[in-house]
Amino acid sequence: MKAVLCKEFGGPETLVVEEVSDLSAGKGQVRIDVKACAVNFPDALMIQNMYQFKPPLPFSPGGEVAGVVSELGEGVSGINIGDRVIGSCGWGGMAEQVVVDAPRIIPIPDEMPFDEAAAFIMTYGTSHHALKDRANIQPGESLLVLGAAGGVGLAAVELGKAMGAKVIAAASSEEKVQVAKDRGAESGFVYPMQPLDRDQQKALSSQIKELTDGQGADVVYDPVGGDYCEPALRATNWEGRFLIVGFPAGIAKVPMNLALLKGCQIIGVFWGAFTAREPERNKANIAELMDLYKAGKIKPYVSSTYSFDQAGAGIQELMDRKAKGKVVITVSD
Ligand SMILES: NC(=O)c1ccc[n+]([C@@H]2O[C@H](COP(=O)([O-])OP(=O)(O)OC[C@H]3O[C@@H](n4cnc5c(N)ncnc54)[C@H](OP(=O)(O)O)[C@@H]3O)[C@@H](O)[C@H]2O)c1
């Protein structure tokens, strides 16, 4: 089979496509013939050896795929060869075959195309867990989403709306804010590129307060970090919840007294660990997400697709901050 390989740590331009041995499903595993593989920010970090999970070299990036089951390992039941599925593999997805532990396989509805399926579970899984389990968001509450046109950001916009929140989208361009408004944000604004000076940070806080009747946001969803984090925390409502999701703009250091002054909670979100520690709750969450998809309330926005040979360019699009919604690698027809 063919695979995109990271043979040495570096940027997307260092990835190569090579012929490698076919895979076989071991005990409790399932082999998927991959049709599509989504690009996520962790792929960019992993190939640079900057992510918390560090697969040994050489490896294929790609943490989630959609495809067709082609082999069942010993002891696997409830899944059949030929089933259309999503597989959460962590890495290894940008290849014609991937082997996944059976509990990390999700059957998909017939009407769900492979590109949307590949782009579905990490973003919606993360944002659903964040808003429901971690923030306990309530109908009518205001939800500020930073990086609102990114992968997890746009999923938070759609899910926030589906959960009855008033969604405010913040992003680095008008085009990105519009993408979020088209998918359910009630209002939105453009923030500047980093670095933000003191005045720009104050302006960011003021914009959030203006859009929340001077109160600040009840829930802040922050998958961006960097200079955007502190102004958003300063514009969090009394007893608000500030969700820490990711740091493409850098890991912010914030004055802890802000949490005291607002009586608010600063909450870590780690969806991957949640799925491993609480598989039954995760299963129920996935069932809810599939129902929302079938009801047309959520739908992955696949804004660009790349062929297998161009996988590095797909990862580069995220690193260049150009991606809107999801970028997907088409592995086979
Ligand atoms: N906690 C969890 O369980 C969990 C799960 C999945 C992903 N994540 C993390 O969430 C973050 C977002 O992941 P994603 O897959 O949604 O990525 P993405 O699609 O690339 O979205 C990230 C957004 O961050 C903003 N951004 C700000 N500075 C940036 C920079 N220097 N480079 C790139 N983007 C920048 C961009 O929006 P603007 O241009 O509008 O600012 C971009 O749309 C990553 O850090 C990822 O590791 C966490």
GROMACS .gro file of C-alpha atoms and ligand atoms in nm:
model
  381
    1MET     CA    1   0.000   0.000   0.000
    2LYS     CA    2   0.098   0.365  -0.035
    3ALA     CA    3   0.149   0.585   0.269
    4VAL     CA    4   0.241   0.948   0.340
    5LEU     CA    5   0.546   0.917   0.564
    6CYS     CA    6   0.716   1.140   0.816
    7LYS     CA    7   1.069   0.991   0.809
    8GLU     CA    8   1.236   1.281   0.988
    9PHE     CA    9   1.078   1.558   1.199
   10GLY     CA   10   1.016   1.881   1.008
   11GLY     CA   11   0.760   2.085   0.815
   12PRO     CA   12   0.500   1.941   0.574
   13GLU     CA   13   0.749   1.973   0.285
   14THR     CA   14   0.955   1.691   0.439
   15LEU     CA   15   0.672   1.436   0.404
   16VAL     CA   16   0.714   1.170   0.134
   17VAL     CA   17   0.479   0.918  -0.027
   18GLU     CA   18   0.620   0.564  -0.039
   19GLU     CA   19   0.515   0.205  -0.089
   20VAL     CA   20   0.503   0.018   0.243
   21SER     CA   21   0.386  -0.328   0.354
   22ASP     CA   22   0.014  -0.398   0.380
   23LEU     CA   23  -0.125  -0.400   0.733
   24SER     CA   24  -0.302  -0.680   0.914
   25ALA     CA   25  -0.556  -0.646   1.194
   26GLY     CA   26  -0.426  -0.788   1.524
   27LYS     CA   27  -0.635  -0.919   1.813
   28GLY     CA   28  -0.921  -0.679   1.888
   29GLN     CA   29  -0.837  -0.462   1.588
   30VAL     CA   30  -1.004  -0.365   1.262
   31ARG     CA   31  -0.834  -0.280   0.931
   32ILE     CA   32  -0.989   0.004   0.730
   33ASP     CA   33  -0.931   0.071   0.361
   34VAL     CA   34  -0.904   0.448   0.391
   35LYS     CA   35  -1.115   0.669   0.165
   36ALA     CA   36  -1.051   1.008   0.329
   37CYS     CA   37  -0.839   1.144   0.613
   38ALA     CA   38  -0.901   1.477   0.786
   39VAL     CA   39  -0.624   1.722   0.867
   40ASN     CA   40  -0.614   1.848   1.224
   41PHE     CA   41  -0.375   2.084   1.400
   42PRO     CA   42  -0.213   1.797   1.594
   43ASP     CA   43  -0.088   1.657   1.257
   44ALA     CA   44   0.115   1.975   1.209
   45LEU     CA   45   0.256   1.947   1.562
   46MET     CA   46   0.326   1.572   1.542
   47ILE     CA   47   0.542   1.587   1.228
   48GLN     CA   48   0.752   1.854   1.403
   49ASN     CA   49   0.783   1.643   1.723
   50MET     CA   50   0.591   1.916   1.911
   51TYR     CA   51   0.282   1.717   2.020
   52GLN     CA   52   0.213   1.534   2.344
   53PHE     CA   53   0.191   1.200   2.157
   54LYS     CA   54   0.518   1.105   1.988
   55PRO     CA   55   0.493   0.809   1.746
   56PRO     CA   56   0.827   0.649   1.652
   57LEU     CA   57   0.968   0.735   1.307
   58PRO     CA   58   0.873   0.663   1.036
   59PHE     CA   59   0.499   0.721   1.077
   60SER     CA   60   0.207   0.852   0.874
   61PRO     CA   61   0.025   1.158   1.011
   62GLY     CA   62  -0.355   1.167   1.015
   63GLY     CA   63  -0.558   1.112   1.330
   64GLU     CA   64  -0.902   1.033   1.189
   65VAL     CA   65  -1.020   0.856   0.878
   66ALA     CA   66  -1.331   0.736   0.703
   67GLY     CA   67  -1.334   0.421   0.492
   68VAL     CA   68  -1.449   0.063   0.457
   69VAL     CA   69  -1.368  -0.225   0.693
   70SER     CA   70  -1.147  -0.478   0.509
   71GLU     CA   71  -1.029  -0.715   0.785
   72LEU     CA   72  -1.135  -0.810   1.137
   73GLY     CA   73  -0.887  -0.921   1.402
   74GLU     CA   74  -0.947  -1.206   1.644
   75GLY     CA   75  -1.231  -1.148   1.889
   76VAL     CA   76  -1.392  -0.852   1.710
   77SER     CA   77  -1.772  -0.864   1.698
   78GLY     CA   78  -2.048  -0.625   1.598
   79ILE     CA   79  -1.850  -0.494   1.299
   80ASN     CA   80  -1.856  -0.649   0.950
   81ILE     CA   81  -1.625  -0.645   0.652
   82GLY     CA   82  -1.763  -0.383   0.411
   83ASP     CA   83  -1.904  -0.156   0.683
   84ARG     CA   84  -1.859   0.218   0.622
   85VAL     CA   85  -1.691   0.361   0.930
   86ILE     CA   86  -1.496   0.639   1.098
   87GLY     CA   87  -1.172   0.535   1.267
   88SER     CA   88  -0.994   0.743   1.533
   89CYS     CA   89  -0.635   0.632   1.493
   90GLY     CA   90  -0.429   0.917   1.645
   91TRP     CA   91  -0.181   0.888   1.358
   92GLY     CA   92  -0.136   0.658   1.057
   93GLY     CA   93  -0.446   0.782   0.874
   94MET     CA   94  -0.276   0.927   0.565
   95ALA     CA   95  -0.226   0.582   0.417
   96GLU     CA   96  -0.429   0.343   0.204
   97GLN     CA   97  -0.485   0.120   0.506
   98VAL     CA   98  -0.494   0.182   0.878
   99VAL     CA   99  -0.545  -0.054   1.171
  100VAL     CA  100  -0.757   0.073   1.461
  101ASP     CA  101  -0.864  -0.083   1.793
  102ALA     CA  102  -1.226  -0.196   1.753
  103PRO     CA  103  -1.368   0.039   2.022
  104ARG     CA  104  -1.234   0.333   1.821
  105ILE     CA  105  -1.452   0.248   1.518
  106ILE     CA  106  -1.780   0.433   1.461
  107PRO     CA  107  -2.031   0.316   1.196
  108ILE     CA  108  -2.159   0.599   0.977
  109PRO     CA  109  -2.502   0.658   0.826
  110ASP     CA  110  -2.543   0.570   0.455
  111GLU     CA  111  -2.609   0.932   0.369
  112MET     CA  112  -2.280   1.058   0.520
  113PRO     CA  113  -2.011   1.104   0.251
  114PHE     CA  114  -1.656   0.990   0.335
  115ASP     CA  115  -1.505   1.340   0.336
  116GLU     CA  116  -1.761   1.465   0.591
  117ALA     CA  117  -1.722   1.145   0.794
  118ALA     CA  118  -1.343   1.186   0.812
  119ALA     CA  119  -1.389   1.547   0.926
  120PHE     CA  120  -1.652   1.470   1.186
  121ILE     CA  121  -1.547   1.316   1.509
  122MET     CA  122  -1.246   1.502   1.646
  123THR     CA  123  -1.390   1.850   1.598
  124TYR     CA  124  -1.750   1.783   1.699
  125GLY     CA  125  -1.644   1.535   1.968
  126THR     CA  126  -1.414   1.794   2.127
  127SER     CA  127  -1.655   2.085   2.106
  128HIS     CA  128  -1.956   1.883   2.222
  129HIS     CA  129  -1.761   1.750   2.524
  130ALA     CA  130  -1.636   2.103   2.598
  131LEU     CA  131  -1.975   2.278   2.582
  132LYS     CA  132  -2.190   2.004   2.734
  133ASP     CA  133  -1.972   1.815   2.983
  134ARG     CA  134  -1.722   2.083   3.082
  135ALA     CA  135  -1.915   2.413   3.056
  136ASN     CA  136  -2.267   2.280   3.109
  137ILE     CA  137  -2.384   2.551   2.870
  138GLN     CA  138  -2.751   2.652   2.901
  139PRO     CA  139  -3.001   2.782   2.643
  140GLY     CA  140  -2.990   3.160   2.623
  141GLU     CA  141  -2.632   3.190   2.747
  142SER     CA  142  -2.380   3.381   2.541
  143LEU     CA  143  -2.094   3.181   2.389
  144LEU     CA  144  -1.782   3.351   2.252
  145VAL     CA  145  -1.587   3.129   2.010
  146LEU     CA  146  -1.232   3.238   1.924
  147GLY     CA  147  -1.087   3.100   1.599
  148ALA     CA  148  -1.450   3.053   1.503
  149ALA     CA  149  -1.386   2.939   1.144
  150GLY     CA  150  -1.124   2.677   1.240
  151GLY     CA  151  -1.194   2.306   1.278
  152VAL     CA  152  -1.298   2.281   1.642
  153GLY     CA  153  -1.409   2.648   1.644
  154LEU     CA  154  -1.669   2.605   1.370
  155ALA     CA  155  -1.795   2.287   1.535
  156ALA     CA  156  -1.838   2.489   1.858
  157VAL     CA  157  -2.037   2.753   1.666
  158GLU     CA  158  -2.278   2.494   1.522
  159LEU     CA  159  -2.313   2.299   1.846
  160GLY     CA  160  -2.351   2.617   2.053
  161LYS     CA  161  -2.641   2.718   1.831
  162ALA     CA  162  -2.792   2.367   1.846
  163MET     CA  163  -2.773   2.386   2.228
  164GLY     CA  164  -2.958   2.719   2.228
  165ALA     CA  165  -2.668   2.954   2.304
  166LYS     CA  166  -2.622   3.301   2.153
  167VAL     CA  167  -2.300   3.254   1.959
  168ILE     CA  168  -2.046   3.532   1.902
  169ALA     CA  169  -1.779   3.444   1.645
  170ALA     CA  170  -1.433   3.598   1.660
  171ALA     CA  171  -1.172   3.532   1.391
  172SER     CA  172  -0.884   3.697   1.204
  173SER     CA  173  -1.069   3.798   0.884
  174GLU     CA  174  -1.413   3.911   0.766
  175GLU     CA  175  -1.430   3.604   0.543
  176LYS     CA  176  -1.376   3.374   0.842
  177VAL     CA  177  -1.634   3.559   1.055
  178GLN     CA  178  -1.882   3.526   0.768
  179VAL     CA  179  -1.821   3.148   0.749
  180ALA     CA  180  -1.913   3.128   1.120
  181LYS     CA  181  -2.221   3.351   1.075
  182ASP     CA  182  -2.336   3.132   0.785
  183ARG     CA  183  -2.324   2.837   1.027
  184GLY     CA  184  -2.514   2.984   1.317
  185ALA     CA  185  -2.325   3.268   1.488
  186GLU     CA  186  -2.558   3.559   1.574
  187SER     CA  187  -2.282   3.819   1.573
  188GLY     CA  188  -1.910   3.840   1.523
  189PHE     CA  189  -1.601   4.056   1.488
  190VAL     CA  190  -1.253   4.047   1.342
  191TYR     CA  191  -0.951   4.050   1.572
  192PRO     CA  192  -0.600   4.150   1.462
  193MET     CA  193  -0.311   3.912   1.394
  194GLN     CA  194  -0.060   3.867   1.677
  195PRO     CA  195   0.121   4.031   1.846
  196LEU     CA  196  -0.154   4.238   2.009
  197ASP     CA  197  -0.040   4.545   2.204
  198ARG     CA  198  -0.217   4.661   2.523
  199ASP     CA  199  -0.463   4.886   2.333
  200GLN     CA  200  -0.555   4.610   2.089
  201GLN     CA  201  -0.612   4.372   2.378
  202LYS     CA  202  -0.837   4.629   2.552
  203ALA     CA  203  -1.028   4.682   2.225
  204LEU     CA  204  -1.082   4.306   2.198
  205SER     CA  205  -1.228   4.292   2.551
  206SER     CA  206  -1.450   4.594   2.476
  207GLN     CA  207  -1.588   4.434   2.160
  208ILE     CA  208  -1.689   4.122   2.352
  209LYS     CA  209  -1.856   4.331   2.624
  210GLU     CA  210  -2.042   4.543   2.366
  211LEU     CA  211  -2.186   4.227   2.209
  212THR     CA  212  -2.298   4.094   2.550
  213ASP     CA  213  -2.478   4.404   2.687
  214GLY     CA  214  -2.172   4.494   2.893
  215GLN     CA  215  -2.182   4.166   3.086
  216GLY     CA  216  -1.912   3.961   2.916
  217ALA     CA  217  -1.955   3.614   2.768
  218ASP     CA  218  -2.108   3.339   2.982
  219VAL     CA  219  -1.891   3.079   2.811
  220VAL     CA  220  -1.565   3.139   2.622
  221TYR     CA  221  -1.437   2.866   2.387
  222ASP     CA  222  -1.065   2.923   2.329
  223PRO     CA  223  -0.888   2.694   2.078
  224VAL     CA  224  -0.636   2.969   1.993
  225GLY     CA  225  -0.450   3.088   2.307
  226GLY     CA  226  -0.163   3.340   2.270
  227ASP     CA  227  -0.246   3.710   2.295
  228TYR     CA  228  -0.619   3.641   2.255
  229CYS     CA  229  -0.661   3.453   2.580
  230GLU     CA  230  -0.627   3.726   2.844
  231PRO     CA  231  -0.856   3.984   2.676
  232ALA     CA  232  -1.122   3.714   2.639
  233LEU     CA  233  -1.085   3.615   3.005
  234ARG     CA  234  -1.120   3.984   3.102
  235ALA     CA  235  -1.449   3.986   2.909
  236THR     CA  236  -1.593   3.675   3.076
  237ASN     CA  237  -1.917   3.719   3.268
  238TRP     CA  238  -1.960   3.669   3.645
  239GLU     CA  239  -1.961   3.292   3.710
  240GLY     CA  240  -1.863   3.237   3.346
  241ARG     CA  241  -1.672   2.935   3.216
  242PHE     CA  242  -1.352   2.977   3.015
  243LEU     CA  243  -1.271   2.664   2.812
  244ILE     CA  244  -0.905   2.598   2.733
  245VAL     CA  245  -0.896   2.393   2.413
  246GLY     CA  246  -0.578   2.464   2.216
  247PHE     CA  247  -0.280   2.689   2.157
  248PRO     CA  248  -0.191   2.744   1.789
  249ALA     CA  249  -0.113   3.109   1.882
  250GLY     CA  250   0.096   3.002   2.185
  251ILE     CA  251   0.039   2.907   2.550
  252ALA     CA  252  -0.080   3.217   2.734
  253LYS     CA  253   0.016   3.307   3.089
  254VAL     CA  254  -0.276   3.487   3.255
  255PRO     CA  255  -0.305   3.672   3.589
  256MET     CA  256  -0.496   3.432   3.815
  257ASN     CA  257  -0.669   3.716   4.001
  258LEU     CA  258  -0.897   3.755   3.696
  259ALA     CA  259  -1.067   3.425   3.782
  260LEU     CA  260  -1.130   3.549   4.137
  261LEU     CA  261  -1.265   3.887   4.023
  262LYS     CA  262  -1.512   3.721   3.787
  263GLY     CA  263  -1.599   3.428   4.010
  264CYS     CA  264  -1.541   3.230   3.692
  265GLN     CA  265  -1.400   2.887   3.615
  266ILE     CA  266  -1.101   2.825   3.389
  267ILE     CA  267  -1.164   2.475   3.256
  268GLY     CA  268  -0.928   2.240   3.072
  269VAL     CA  269  -1.072   2.034   2.787
  270PHE     CA  270  -0.891   1.714   2.678
  271TRP     CA  271  -1.130   1.518   2.459
  272GLY     CA  272  -0.883   1.237   2.377
  273ALA     CA  273  -0.828   1.158   2.745
  274PHE     CA  274  -1.203   1.179   2.809
  275THR     CA  275  -1.275   0.919   2.538
  276ALA     CA  276  -1.021   0.680   2.695
  277ARG     CA  277  -1.130   0.738   3.057
  278GLU     CA  278  -1.504   0.751   3.003
  279PRO     CA  279  -1.587   0.532   2.700
  280GLU     CA  280  -1.957   0.492   2.787
  281ARG     CA  281  -2.018   0.867   2.821
  282ASN     CA  282  -1.825   0.921   2.499
  283LYS     CA  283  -2.041   0.660   2.322
  284ALA     CA  284  -2.355   0.843   2.433
  285ASN     CA  285  -2.207   1.173   2.313
  286ILE     CA  286  -2.127   1.023   1.971
  287ALA     CA  287  -2.484   0.893   1.941
  288GLU     CA  288  -2.610   1.246   2.015
  289LEU     CA  289  -2.377   1.390   1.752
  290MET     CA  290  -2.497   1.140   1.490
  291ASP     CA  291  -2.857   1.235   1.570
  292LEU     CA  292  -2.771   1.604   1.528
  293TYR     CA  293  -2.604   1.523   1.192
  294LYS     CA  294  -2.905   1.323   1.070
  295ALA     CA  295  -3.136   1.609   1.177
  296GLY     CA  296  -2.926   1.850   0.967
  297LYS     CA  297  -2.823   2.059   1.270
  298ILE     CA  298  -2.450   1.999   1.223
  299LYS     CA  299  -2.256   1.940   0.902
  300PRO     CA  300  -1.878   1.945   0.858
  301TYR     CA  301  -1.770   2.229   0.627
  302VAL     CA  302  -1.503   2.070   0.408
  303SER     CA  303  -1.357   2.380   0.243
  304SER     CA  304  -1.068   2.213   0.064
  305THR     CA  305  -0.957   1.865  -0.035
  306TYR     CA  306  -0.611   1.752  -0.140
  307SER     CA  307  -0.501   1.440  -0.322
  308PHE     CA  308  -0.286   1.187  -0.141
  309ASP     CA  309   0.033   1.318  -0.307
  310GLN     CA  310  -0.045   1.672  -0.186
  311ALA     CA  311  -0.111   1.583   0.180
  312GLY     CA  312   0.171   1.811   0.300
  313ALA     CA  313   0.005   2.109   0.132
  314GLY     CA  314  -0.312   2.031   0.325
  315ILE     CA  315  -0.125   2.043   0.656
  316GLN     CA  316   0.053   2.362   0.543
  317GLU     CA  317  -0.288   2.529   0.486
  318LEU     CA  318  -0.365   2.491   0.858
  319MET     CA  319  -0.019   2.611   0.961
  320ASP     CA  320  -0.058   2.919   0.738
  321ARG     CA  321  -0.383   3.002   0.920
  322LYS     CA  322  -0.568   2.986   0.587
  323ALA     CA  323  -0.799   2.690   0.652
  324LYS     CA  324  -1.171   2.741   0.700
  325GLY     CA  325  -1.369   2.456   0.847
  326LYS     CA  326  -1.196   2.132   0.752
  327VAL     CA  327  -0.922   2.030   0.513
  328VAL     CA  328  -0.947   1.668   0.398
  329ILE     CA  329  -0.703   1.438   0.216
  330THR     CA  330  -0.872   1.212  -0.040
  331VAL     CA  331  -0.692   0.880  -0.014
  332SER     CA  332  -0.887   0.665  -0.262
  333ASP     CA  333  -1.214   0.677  -0.458
  334LIG     N1  334  -0.834   1.999   2.380
  334LIG     C1  335  -0.869   1.905   2.295
  334LIG     O1  336  -0.922   1.798   2.331
  334LIG     C2  337  -0.843   1.929   2.150
  334LIG     C3  338  -0.900   1.849   2.049
  334LIG     C4  339  -0.876   1.882   1.915
  334LIG     C5  340  -0.794   1.991   1.884
  334LIG     N2  341  -0.738   2.063   1.985
  334LIG     C6  342  -0.651   2.180   1.961
  334LIG     O2  343  -0.732   2.286   1.915
  334LIG     C7  344  -0.652   2.375   1.836
  334LIG     C8  345  -0.724   2.400   1.705
  334LIG     O3  346  -0.727   2.280   1.629
  334LIG     P1  347  -0.799   2.275   1.486
  334LIG     O4  348  -0.774   2.138   1.431
  334LIG     O5  349  -0.937   2.326   1.497
  334LIG     O6  350  -0.707   2.379   1.406
  334LIG     P2  351  -0.746   2.485   1.293
  334LIG     O7  352  -0.856   2.434   1.208
  334LIG     O8  353  -0.617   2.520   1.227
  334LIG     O9  354  -0.801   2.611   1.377
  334LIG     C9  355  -0.718   2.685   1.459
  334LIG    C10  356  -0.754   2.832   1.451
  334LIG    O10  357  -0.660   2.902   1.536
  334LIG    C11  358  -0.639   3.032   1.486
  334LIG     N3  359  -0.497   3.068   1.495
  334LIG    C12  360  -0.446   3.168   1.569
  334LIG     N4  361  -0.314   3.173   1.558
  334LIG    C13  362  -0.278   3.076   1.476
  334LIG    C14  363  -0.152   3.033   1.423
  334LIG     N5  364  -0.039   3.092   1.459
  334LIG     N6  365  -0.149   2.928   1.339
  334LIG    C15  366  -0.264   2.865   1.304
  334LIG     N7  367  -0.387   2.902   1.350
  334LIG    C16  368  -0.393   3.007   1.434
  334LIG    C17  369  -0.692   3.033   1.344
  334LIG    O11  370  -0.807   3.118   1.344
  334LIG     P3  371  -0.794   3.276   1.323
  334LIG    O12  372  -0.704   3.296   1.204
  334LIG    O13  373  -0.934   3.316   1.299
  334LIG    O14  374  -0.736   3.328   1.450
  334LIG    C18  375  -0.736   2.891   1.313
  334LIG    O15  376  -0.857   2.887   1.240
  334LIG    C19  377  -0.516   2.305   1.820
  334LIG    O16  378  -0.425   2.359   1.914
  334LIG    C20  379  -0.545   2.160   1.854
  334LIG    O17  380  -0.431   2.091   1.902
  334LIG    C21  381  -0.762   2.034   2.116
   0.00000   0.00000   0.00000
